[in-house]
Amino acid sequence: MKIKSYLKNFDFLLLVILTIIFSLGMIAIASATDIKQNGITREFEMQLIAFFLGLIVIVFMLFIDYEVFGEFYWVIYGLSILLLLLVYIPGLGVNHFNARSWINLGRVDVQTSEIAKIGFIIFLAKFLEKNKGVKNLFDIFKCFLFLAPFLVLLMKQPDLGTALVFVLITIGMIFAAGIQYRYIFLGGIVAGVGLPLIYPKLKSHQKERIDAFLNPNDTSLPGNYQVLQSKITIGSGQMYGKGIFQGVYHKLNYLPVQESDFIFAVFVEETGFVGGSIVIALYALFLIRLILMSRKAKDDFGSYMIIGVVFMFAFQIIENIGMTMGIMPVTGITLPFFSYGATSIVTSMIAIGLVETILLRRKKSNFMY
């Protein structure tokens, strides 16, 4: 394979954008973990290691023809479900934040659902290509039937946030596959009827978060405390912020899981409206770049995979930033490339590697096999 073809077709701008987002996130993590007082923290160190490991993964994936994934898409589907089952193995699966979503690998705990998201995107993209898109209700039913095992296992953990990511990935890819608008309308009706039926089956802490979201002014609800503190923290940053490492609210531990779930609030307190707007603008540019790349794929399989990645990132970005402002329910979803989370960083980089290898092979004539 010609090196010049790599350099010509590789999207360096996408890598630059995510590196800037990651760098800003590292500043926020350093502040959230009070690196000036405590020195280099484990969170800071692991985040940096995960990023460089992710860069290695991207380079490795460039040498893999993504069509290979399509040949083994059923195997990938099965392995993705197996990853979710690993958390139930005694001595391997561990609990964090009231959810059994991680496996212990010594120094690090890996959230297997993060990796399973990529596997599901690959599977559904190949299925949609072989099915020649979405033509009727039965095709839609099959897509959600494939999704069902993931939702069952995720709700059992329980991890409502990640389950919603899987749902949005599925909806986004179905939409890209040519769904007719009348089916979208019908889906909205089904969702409206189905959501009240799902609510009673949720765990108590999940109900608290939804109740808090629907009643934002009721401070007696436990779920509103963290959102209120987040909004106060963000508002205290005003236009230009208090300065890097000068934040007050997160240092006093008013914010829960401030290095991860509420990292955006930490950053805005110190950089203000301007800093928060820059981060949002970078994410918008990042998503637009991905959408443009999906149009350059040489086949539907590649295009569907990139669209799946777009919806995965888009929902996580909107949900995480939205919940810190009280306009979305609180979940444990991380802010891609910004929040602390080694598994999240590596998985996000795998997704970028997948996108880049699709882009590199948009014209077969550029390569020597």
mmCIF file of N, CA and C in Angstrom, residues 12-26 51 55 282 286 337 349:
data_model
loop_
_atom_site.group_PDB
_atom_site.id
_atom_site.type_symbol
_atom_site.label_atom_id
_atom_site.label_comp_id
_atom_site.label_asym_id
_atom_site.label_seq_id
_atom_site.Cartn_x
_atom_site.Cartn_y
_atom_site.Cartn_z
ATOM 1 N N PHE A 12 -6.547 14.553 8.278
ATOM 2 C CA PHE A 12 -5.778 15.083 9.401
ATOM 3 C C PHE A 12 -6.579 16.118 10.186
ATOM 4 N N LEU A 13 -7.482 16.829 9.505
ATOM 5 C CA LEU A 13 -8.271 17.848 10.194
ATOM 6 C C LEU A 13 -9.122 17.226 11.295
ATOM 7 N N LEU A 14 -9.714 16.057 11.017
ATOM 8 C CA LEU A 14 -10.518 15.373 12.031
ATOM 9 C C LEU A 14 -9.673 15.040 13.247
ATOM 10 N N LEU A 15 -8.449 14.564 13.010
ATOM 11 C CA LEU A 15 -7.550 14.210 14.107
ATOM 12 C C LEU A 15 -7.133 15.450 14.889
ATOM 13 N N VAL A 16 -6.922 16.556 14.200
ATOM 14 C CA VAL A 16 -6.548 17.810 14.870
ATOM 15 C C VAL A 16 -7.682 18.289 15.765
ATOM 16 N N ILE A 17 -8.911 18.229 15.253
ATOM 17 C CA ILE A 17 -10.074 18.683 16.027
ATOM 18 C C ILE A 17 -10.226 17.872 17.314
ATOM 19 N N LEU A 18 -10.155 16.554 17.196
ATOM 20 C CA LEU A 18 -10.351 15.722 18.393
ATOM 21 C C LEU A 18 -9.179 15.873 19.364
ATOM 22 N N THR A 19 -7.976 16.152 18.837
ATOM 23 C CA THR A 19 -6.818 16.368 19.714
ATOM 24 C C THR A 19 -6.979 17.646 20.516
ATOM 25 N N ILE A 20 -7.526 18.676 19.878
ATOM 26 C CA ILE A 20 -7.785 19.932 20.601
ATOM 27 C C ILE A 20 -8.827 19.705 21.680
ATOM 28 N N ILE A 21 -9.903 18.986 21.341
ATOM 29 C CA ILE A 21 -10.947 18.673 22.334
ATOM 30 C C ILE A 21 -10.350 17.886 23.493
ATOM 31 N N PHE A 22 -9.524 16.893 23.167
ATOM 32 C CA PHE A 22 -8.888 16.082 24.207
ATOM 33 C C PHE A 22 -7.986 16.943 25.094
ATOM 34 N N SER A 23 -7.229 17.845 24.493
ATOM 35 C CA SER A 23 -6.313 18.703 25.266
ATOM 36 C C SER A 23 -7.076 19.595 26.232
ATOM 37 N N LEU A 24 -8.190 20.152 25.775
ATOM 38 C CA LEU A 24 -9.023 20.969 26.662
ATOM 39 C C LEU A 24 -9.599 20.107 27.783
ATOM 40 N N GLY A 25 -9.966 18.878 27.440
ATOM 41 C CA GLY A 25 -10.472 17.957 28.451
ATOM 42 C C GLY A 25 -9.422 17.622 29.490
ATOM 43 N N MET A 26 -8.184 17.480 29.062
ATOM 44 C CA MET A 26 -7.096 17.189 30.003
ATOM 45 C C MET A 26 -6.896 18.335 30.988
ATOM 46 N N PHE A 51 -5.177 7.844 25.538
ATOM 47 C CA PHE A 51 -5.167 8.612 24.284
ATOM 48 C C PHE A 51 -4.060 8.136 23.354
ATOM 49 N N LEU A 55 -4.192 6.369 19.675
ATOM 50 C CA LEU A 55 -3.485 6.765 18.454
ATOM 51 C C LEU A 55 -2.829 5.563 17.788
ATOM 52 N N LEU A 282 -16.312 23.203 18.531
ATOM 53 C CA LEU A 282 -15.383 22.149 18.100
ATOM 54 C C LEU A 282 -16.127 20.837 17.863
ATOM 55 N N PHE A 286 -16.568 18.820 14.433
ATOM 56 C CA PHE A 286 -16.200 17.406 14.435
ATOM 57 C C PHE A 286 -17.305 16.560 13.793
ATOM 58 N N PHE A 337 -13.918 12.176 24.279
ATOM 59 C CA PHE A 337 -12.572 12.761 24.226
ATOM 60 C C PHE A 337 -12.331 13.812 25.307
ATOM 61 N N MET A 349 -11.488 6.327 19.921
ATOM 62 C CA MET A 349 -10.391 6.322 18.960
ATOM 63 C C MET A 349 -10.526 5.164 17.970
#
